[in-house]
Amino acid sequence: MNQFLQKWLPAMTPLAVIAGVLANQMLEPAAFLVPWIFACMSFANSITIHPREIKQVFRFPRSFFLTFVSLQLILPFCAYIAGILLFPDDVWTQTGLLLAFSIPTGIVSLMWISIYGGNRSLALCLILANTLVAPIFIPLTLAVFLGTELPLDTFGIFMGVFWMVVAPSLAALAINATKPAWVDVIHVVGAPFTKLGLLAVILLNSSVAAPYFLALDIKLAMIVATVLALAIIGYLTGLYFAKATGSPKEDQVSMMLLSGMRNIGIGAAIAIVYFPPAATLPVIAGTLFQQILAASFGKWQSLQPKRSTNQYDAAKNRDA
């Protein structure tokens, strides 16, 4: 079941958006389940990570730092500028764009990184660190860029992210460290559940944003095009940093995919709880093409020639 979902997830996510929009009257009353579903997803996604893997970050300090900067500074700034320039009179669309590119990198990026031969240790470290600091960085980013323009429940957002992401992840880490025999059992059940949970979250959040999707006007097209362009910028920024610093190909794959993908489930969960449906629209729009972009960029990068060890050593010596 997990293999089937993994294979067809790129096609199923946009279909889930369409189904959520068309069945909005039936699904919208169940939207309150989104934070609970996402908490279970966070637990299941983190169960295979051992606390000792956090130490691996010291093996890739430059790659880790540059990818983190791309995720938490460069892309949120680009999203803010795009919102101001393209939607100057719509603060909720600006909020949705900023939220869509302030949330942590997507855990599902591990799947694509594994498929295309990326550095899995780097990915695990960055996903874990990025997820753990999310309760601080998400409300802080929103407050810094938009705090003067709209009232923010900063503490509420902090606690929401904590209980949806951090607490379940810490519980999974604790179980991995103290009850390793449980990990395989939980993972076998949890792996397909996380993918079904993602589809459920997309369904429910799409039902809330349905009135805006059904409008089918120029503004909707602009929002989708803007989110698509920003997502592409994310992939290219990660790849640029990787190539500019002479990183090996496996690091290039990881930095590119980690910079381009976002944990849309948590973004949608935050939007639906703390903001009006208009702010949810840019976040949900990302589900239309995120998996397709990941597969396309991963395939493209896998076709590039691999740097030789001598080239990489020369680049490291030059940087030193």
Short mmCIF file of C-alpha atoms in Angstrom, two decimals:
data_model
loop_
_atom_site.label_atom_id
_atom_site.label_comp_id
_atom_site.label_asym_id
_atom_site.label_seq_id
_atom_site.Cartn_x
_atom_site.Cartn_y
_atom_site.Cartn_z
CA MET A 1 0.00 0.00 0.00
CA ASN A 2 2.83 2.38 0.87
CA GLN A 3 4.60 1.65 -2.43
CA PHE A 4 1.39 2.27 -4.37
CA LEU A 5 0.78 5.60 -2.61
CA GLN A 6 4.41 6.62 -3.04
CA LYS A 7 4.24 5.95 -6.78
CA TRP A 8 0.97 7.79 -7.38
CA LEU A 9 1.24 10.62 -4.84
CA PRO A 10 2.27 13.23 -7.45
CA ALA A 11 -0.96 12.57 -9.37
CA MET A 12 -3.19 12.11 -6.32
CA THR A 13 -2.42 15.44 -4.61
CA PRO A 14 -3.95 17.69 -7.32
CA LEU A 15 -6.86 15.25 -7.58
CA ALA A 16 -7.39 15.64 -3.82
CA VAL A 17 -7.61 19.42 -4.29
CA ILE A 18 -10.26 18.98 -7.00
CA ALA A 19 -12.22 16.47 -4.92
CA GLY A 20 -12.11 18.74 -1.86
CA VAL A 21 -13.42 21.68 -3.88
CA LEU A 22 -16.23 19.69 -5.49
CA ALA A 23 -17.33 18.00 -2.24
CA ASN A 24 -16.81 21.06 -0.05
CA GLN A 25 -20.26 21.04 1.58
CA MET A 26 -19.80 17.47 2.77
CA LEU A 27 -16.16 17.80 3.86
CA GLU A 28 -15.95 21.27 5.39
CA PRO A 29 -17.61 20.26 8.73
CA ALA A 30 -14.73 17.82 9.30
CA ALA A 31 -12.03 20.49 8.89
CA PHE A 32 -11.51 20.58 12.68
CA LEU A 33 -9.73 17.21 12.32
CA VAL A 34 -6.81 18.71 10.38
CA PRO A 35 -4.53 19.52 13.37
CA TRP A 36 -5.11 16.05 14.85
CA ILE A 37 -4.37 14.29 11.58
CA PHE A 38 -1.25 16.34 11.14
CA ALA A 39 0.00 15.56 14.66
CA CYS A 40 -0.28 11.83 13.86
CA MET A 41 1.55 12.41 10.57
CA SER A 42 4.37 14.23 12.35
CA PHE A 43 4.75 11.33 14.77
CA ALA A 44 4.77 8.71 12.00
CA ASN A 45 7.20 10.69 9.83
CA SER A 46 9.70 11.11 12.68
CA ILE A 47 9.64 7.57 14.08
CA THR A 48 12.62 6.38 12.01
CA ILE A 49 14.88 9.26 13.10
CA HIS A 50 17.25 8.52 15.99
CA PRO A 51 18.40 11.43 18.19
CA ARG A 52 22.04 10.64 17.41
CA GLU A 53 21.40 11.63 13.79
CA ILE A 54 21.19 15.24 14.94
CA LYS A 55 24.97 15.11 15.35
CA GLN A 56 25.28 14.47 11.61
CA VAL A 57 24.66 18.16 10.98
CA PHE A 58 28.28 18.86 11.92
CA ARG A 59 29.34 16.82 8.89
CA PHE A 60 27.59 19.23 6.52
CA PRO A 61 27.74 22.68 8.21
CA ARG A 62 27.94 24.71 5.00
CA SER A 63 25.24 22.78 3.13
CA PHE A 64 23.01 22.84 6.22
CA PHE A 65 23.45 26.58 6.80
CA LEU A 66 22.89 27.63 3.18
CA THR A 67 19.78 25.48 2.80
CA PHE A 68 18.40 26.83 6.07
CA VAL A 69 19.03 30.41 4.90
CA SER A 70 17.25 29.65 1.63
CA LEU A 71 14.25 28.20 3.46
CA GLN A 72 13.84 30.73 6.26
CA LEU A 73 15.15 33.99 4.82
CA ILE A 74 15.45 34.15 1.04
CA LEU A 75 12.19 32.47 0.01
CA PRO A 76 10.02 34.22 2.66
CA PHE A 77 11.48 37.55 1.50
CA CYS A 78 10.73 36.68 -2.14
CA ALA A 79 7.17 35.68 -1.16
CA TYR A 80 6.68 38.94 0.74
CA ILE A 81 7.91 41.04 -2.21
CA ALA A 82 5.70 39.08 -4.64
CA GLY A 83 2.69 39.62 -2.39
CA ILE A 84 3.30 43.36 -2.08
CA LEU A 85 3.87 43.85 -5.81
CA LEU A 86 1.17 41.58 -7.22
CA PHE A 87 -1.54 41.80 -4.55
CA PRO A 88 -1.00 45.23 -2.93
CA ASP A 89 -4.56 45.55 -1.63
CA ASP A 90 -5.07 41.99 -0.42
CA VAL A 91 -3.38 41.41 2.93
CA TRP A 92 -4.76 37.86 3.28
CA THR A 93 -3.24 36.73 -0.02
CA GLN A 94 0.02 38.33 1.08
CA THR A 95 -0.27 36.41 4.35
CA GLY A 96 -0.97 33.14 2.54
CA LEU A 97 2.03 33.57 0.23
CA LEU A 98 4.32 34.39 3.14
CA LEU A 99 2.99 31.47 5.17
CA ALA A 100 3.40 29.08 2.22
CA PHE A 101 7.12 29.86 2.08
CA SER A 102 7.78 30.20 5.83
CA ILE A 103 6.72 26.69 6.80
CA PRO A 104 9.37 23.96 7.20
CA THR A 105 10.71 21.90 4.34
CA GLY A 106 8.55 18.93 3.40
CA ILE A 107 9.24 15.59 5.07
CA VAL A 108 8.13 13.90 1.86
CA SER A 109 11.30 15.34 0.28
CA LEU A 110 13.09 12.37 1.89
CA MET A 111 11.26 10.10 -0.53
CA TRP A 112 12.49 12.02 -3.58
CA ILE A 113 16.00 12.42 -2.13
CA SER A 114 16.20 8.65 -1.69
CA ILE A 115 14.89 8.03 -5.22
CA TYR A 116 17.39 10.38 -6.87
CA GLY A 117 20.44 9.50 -4.80
CA GLY A 118 20.67 12.56 -2.55
CA ASN A 119 22.38 12.90 0.81
CA ARG A 120 19.83 11.40 3.20
CA SER A 121 21.77 12.25 6.36
CA LEU A 122 21.86 15.94 5.42
CA ALA A 123 18.14 15.79 4.65
CA LEU A 124 17.26 14.15 7.97
CA CYS A 125 19.26 16.72 9.94
CA LEU A 126 17.75 19.68 8.15
CA ILE A 127 14.17 18.38 8.27
CA LEU A 128 14.46 17.70 11.99
CA ALA A 129 16.08 21.05 12.84
CA ASN A 130 13.76 23.00 10.55
CA THR A 131 10.72 21.30 12.08
CA LEU A 132 11.82 21.86 15.68
CA VAL A 133 12.36 25.61 15.20
CA ALA A 134 9.11 26.04 13.21
CA PRO A 135 7.07 27.21 16.25
CA ILE A 136 9.47 30.15 16.57
CA PHE A 137 10.24 30.95 12.94
CA ILE A 138 6.70 30.83 11.51
CA PRO A 139 5.09 33.41 13.84
CA LEU A 140 8.31 35.44 13.90
CA THR A 141 8.43 35.64 10.08
CA LEU A 142 4.76 36.62 9.89
CA ALA A 143 5.21 39.22 12.63
CA VAL A 144 8.35 40.75 11.07
CA PHE A 145 6.87 41.13 7.59
CA LEU A 146 3.15 41.64 8.29
CA GLY A 147 2.83 42.31 12.02
CA THR A 148 1.89 45.93 11.55
CA GLU A 149 -0.74 45.14 8.91
CA LEU A 150 -2.89 42.50 10.58
CA PRO A 151 -3.51 41.15 14.07
CA LEU A 152 -1.58 37.94 14.70
CA ASP A 153 -2.21 35.37 17.39
CA THR A 154 1.53 34.79 17.71
CA PHE A 155 1.29 32.67 20.83
CA GLY A 156 -1.58 30.67 19.36
CA ILE A 157 0.41 29.95 16.19
CA PHE A 158 3.44 28.99 18.30
CA MET A 159 1.41 26.54 20.38
CA GLY A 160 -0.41 25.20 17.33
CA VAL A 161 2.85 24.37 15.55
CA PHE A 162 4.29 22.96 18.77
CA TRP A 163 1.45 20.49 19.32
CA MET A 164 1.07 19.61 15.64
CA VAL A 165 4.75 19.13 14.83
CA VAL A 166 7.28 19.46 17.64
CA ALA A 167 5.60 17.45 20.43
CA PRO A 168 4.78 14.44 18.18
CA SER A 169 8.29 14.55 16.68
CA LEU A 170 9.93 14.61 20.12
CA ALA A 171 7.72 11.70 21.21
CA ALA A 172 8.82 9.74 18.14
CA LEU A 173 12.49 10.52 18.85
CA ALA A 174 12.07 9.34 22.45
CA ILE A 175 10.49 6.05 21.33
CA ASN A 176 13.23 5.49 18.75
CA ALA A 177 15.88 5.96 21.44
CA THR A 178 14.23 3.93 24.20
CA LYS A 179 12.07 1.34 22.41
CA PRO A 180 13.84 0.54 19.12
CA ALA A 181 11.85 -2.69 18.73
CA TRP A 182 8.69 -0.62 18.29
CA VAL A 183 10.06 1.43 15.40
CA ASP A 184 9.58 -1.05 12.55
CA VAL A 185 6.04 -1.89 13.63
CA ILE A 186 5.03 1.76 13.88
CA HIS A 187 6.77 2.60 10.61
CA VAL A 188 5.02 -0.16 8.65
CA VAL A 189 1.64 1.22 9.72
CA GLY A 190 2.67 4.87 9.76
CA ALA A 191 4.30 5.11 6.31
CA PRO A 192 1.08 4.68 4.29
CA PHE A 193 -0.88 6.60 6.95
CA THR A 194 1.27 9.72 6.43
CA LYS A 195 0.47 9.73 2.73
CA LEU A 196 -3.24 9.08 3.33
CA GLY A 197 -3.14 11.76 6.03
CA LEU A 198 -1.59 14.25 3.60
CA LEU A 199 -4.36 13.55 1.10
CA ALA A 200 -6.97 13.94 3.87
CA VAL A 201 -5.49 17.28 4.96
CA ILE A 202 -5.49 18.51 1.37
CA LEU A 203 -9.09 17.36 0.91
CA LEU A 204 -10.32 19.13 4.04
CA ASN A 205 -8.42 22.34 3.47
CA SER A 206 -9.47 22.48 -0.17
CA SER A 207 -13.09 22.22 0.98
CA VAL A 208 -12.59 25.32 3.16
CA ALA A 209 -10.98 27.26 0.31
CA ALA A 210 -13.52 25.98 -2.24
CA PRO A 211 -15.37 29.30 -2.75
CA TYR A 212 -12.09 30.90 -3.89
CA PHE A 213 -11.14 28.02 -6.19
CA LEU A 214 -14.62 27.97 -7.73
CA ALA A 215 -14.33 31.66 -8.60
CA LEU A 216 -11.95 30.76 -11.48
CA ASP A 217 -10.96 34.36 -12.08
CA ILE A 218 -7.77 36.16 -13.05
CA LYS A 219 -6.77 36.57 -9.42
CA LEU A 220 -6.86 32.81 -8.82
CA ALA A 221 -4.69 32.25 -11.89
CA MET A 222 -2.24 34.90 -10.63
CA ILE A 223 -2.03 33.25 -7.19
CA VAL A 224 -1.37 29.80 -8.69
CA ALA A 225 1.23 31.22 -11.10
CA THR A 226 2.93 33.16 -8.29
CA VAL A 227 3.16 30.10 -6.03
CA LEU A 228 4.51 28.05 -8.95
CA ALA A 229 7.16 30.68 -9.74
CA LEU A 230 8.24 30.97 -6.10
CA ALA A 231 8.48 27.18 -5.79
CA ILE A 232 10.71 27.03 -8.86
CA ILE A 233 12.86 29.82 -7.39
CA GLY A 234 13.21 27.68 -4.26
CA TYR A 235 14.56 24.70 -6.20
CA LEU A 236 16.92 26.88 -8.23
CA THR A 237 18.18 28.73 -5.14
CA GLY A 238 19.10 25.48 -3.39
CA LEU A 239 20.80 24.19 -6.52
CA TYR A 240 22.68 27.46 -7.03
CA PHE A 241 24.06 27.41 -3.48
CA ALA A 242 25.09 23.78 -3.90
CA LYS A 243 26.92 24.36 -7.18
CA ALA A 244 28.46 27.69 -6.09
CA THR A 245 30.07 26.00 -3.08
CA GLY A 246 31.32 23.00 -5.04
CA SER A 247 29.14 20.49 -3.20
CA PRO A 248 29.11 16.87 -4.41
CA LYS A 249 26.17 15.72 -6.49
CA GLU A 250 24.37 13.95 -3.62
CA ASP A 251 24.42 17.22 -1.63
CA GLN A 252 23.21 19.12 -4.68
CA VAL A 253 20.17 16.85 -4.98
CA SER A 254 19.33 17.22 -1.29
CA MET A 255 19.83 21.00 -1.14
CA MET A 256 17.74 21.50 -4.28
CA LEU A 257 14.81 19.36 -3.12
CA LEU A 258 14.89 20.60 0.48
CA SER A 259 14.86 24.23 -0.68
CA GLY A 260 12.03 23.68 -3.13
CA MET A 261 9.62 21.54 -1.11
CA ARG A 262 7.46 22.72 1.77
CA ASN A 263 5.40 20.98 4.43
CA ILE A 264 2.13 22.13 2.90
CA GLY A 265 0.12 20.09 5.37
CA ILE A 266 1.27 22.16 8.33
CA GLY A 267 0.86 25.40 6.37
CA ALA A 268 -2.72 24.47 5.52
CA ALA A 269 -3.41 23.42 9.11
CA ILE A 270 -2.14 26.76 10.45
CA ALA A 271 -4.04 28.72 7.82
CA ILE A 272 -7.34 26.97 8.48
CA VAL A 273 -7.09 27.43 12.26
CA TYR A 274 -5.72 30.97 12.55
CA PHE A 275 -6.61 32.76 9.28
CA PRO A 276 -9.62 33.21 6.99
CA PRO A 277 -10.01 30.92 3.94
CA ALA A 278 -8.46 33.54 1.64
CA ALA A 279 -5.10 33.00 3.35
CA THR A 280 -5.40 29.24 2.81
CA LEU A 281 -5.62 29.54 -0.96
CA PRO A 282 -1.89 30.19 -1.73
CA VAL A 283 -0.88 27.32 0.59
CA ILE A 284 -3.30 24.84 -1.01
CA ALA A 285 -2.23 26.01 -4.48
CA GLY A 286 1.17 24.50 -3.81
CA THR A 287 -0.30 21.01 -3.68
CA LEU A 288 -1.23 21.25 -7.35
CA PHE A 289 2.36 20.92 -8.51
CA GLN A 290 4.73 20.35 -5.57
CA GLN A 291 5.16 16.61 -6.14
CA ILE A 292 5.36 17.05 -9.91
CA LEU A 293 8.06 19.71 -9.52
CA ALA A 294 10.03 17.51 -7.12
CA ALA A 295 9.95 14.60 -9.54
CA SER A 296 10.88 16.82 -12.49
CA PHE A 297 13.78 18.62 -10.79
CA GLY A 298 15.02 15.37 -9.26
CA LYS A 299 14.99 13.64 -12.65
CA TRP A 300 16.71 16.59 -14.32
CA GLN A 301 19.46 16.71 -11.69
CA SER A 302 19.96 12.94 -11.83
CA LEU A 303 20.78 13.24 -15.54
CA GLN A 304 23.57 15.75 -14.87
CA PRO A 305 27.12 14.33 -14.88
CA LYS A 306 28.51 13.53 -11.45
CA ARG A 307 31.44 15.62 -10.24
CA SER A 308 34.58 13.61 -9.78
CA THR A 309 36.19 13.31 -6.37
CA ASN A 310 39.19 15.28 -7.64
CA GLN A 311 36.93 18.13 -8.76
CA TYR A 312 35.20 18.21 -5.39
CA ASP A 313 38.50 18.13 -3.48
CA ALA A 314 39.81 20.94 -5.67
CA ALA A 315 36.69 23.00 -4.96
CA LYS A 316 37.06 22.43 -1.21
CA ASN A 317 40.74 23.43 -1.32
CA ARG A 318 39.88 26.54 -3.32
CA ASP A 319 37.19 27.57 -0.81
CA ALA A 320 39.61 26.96 2.07
#
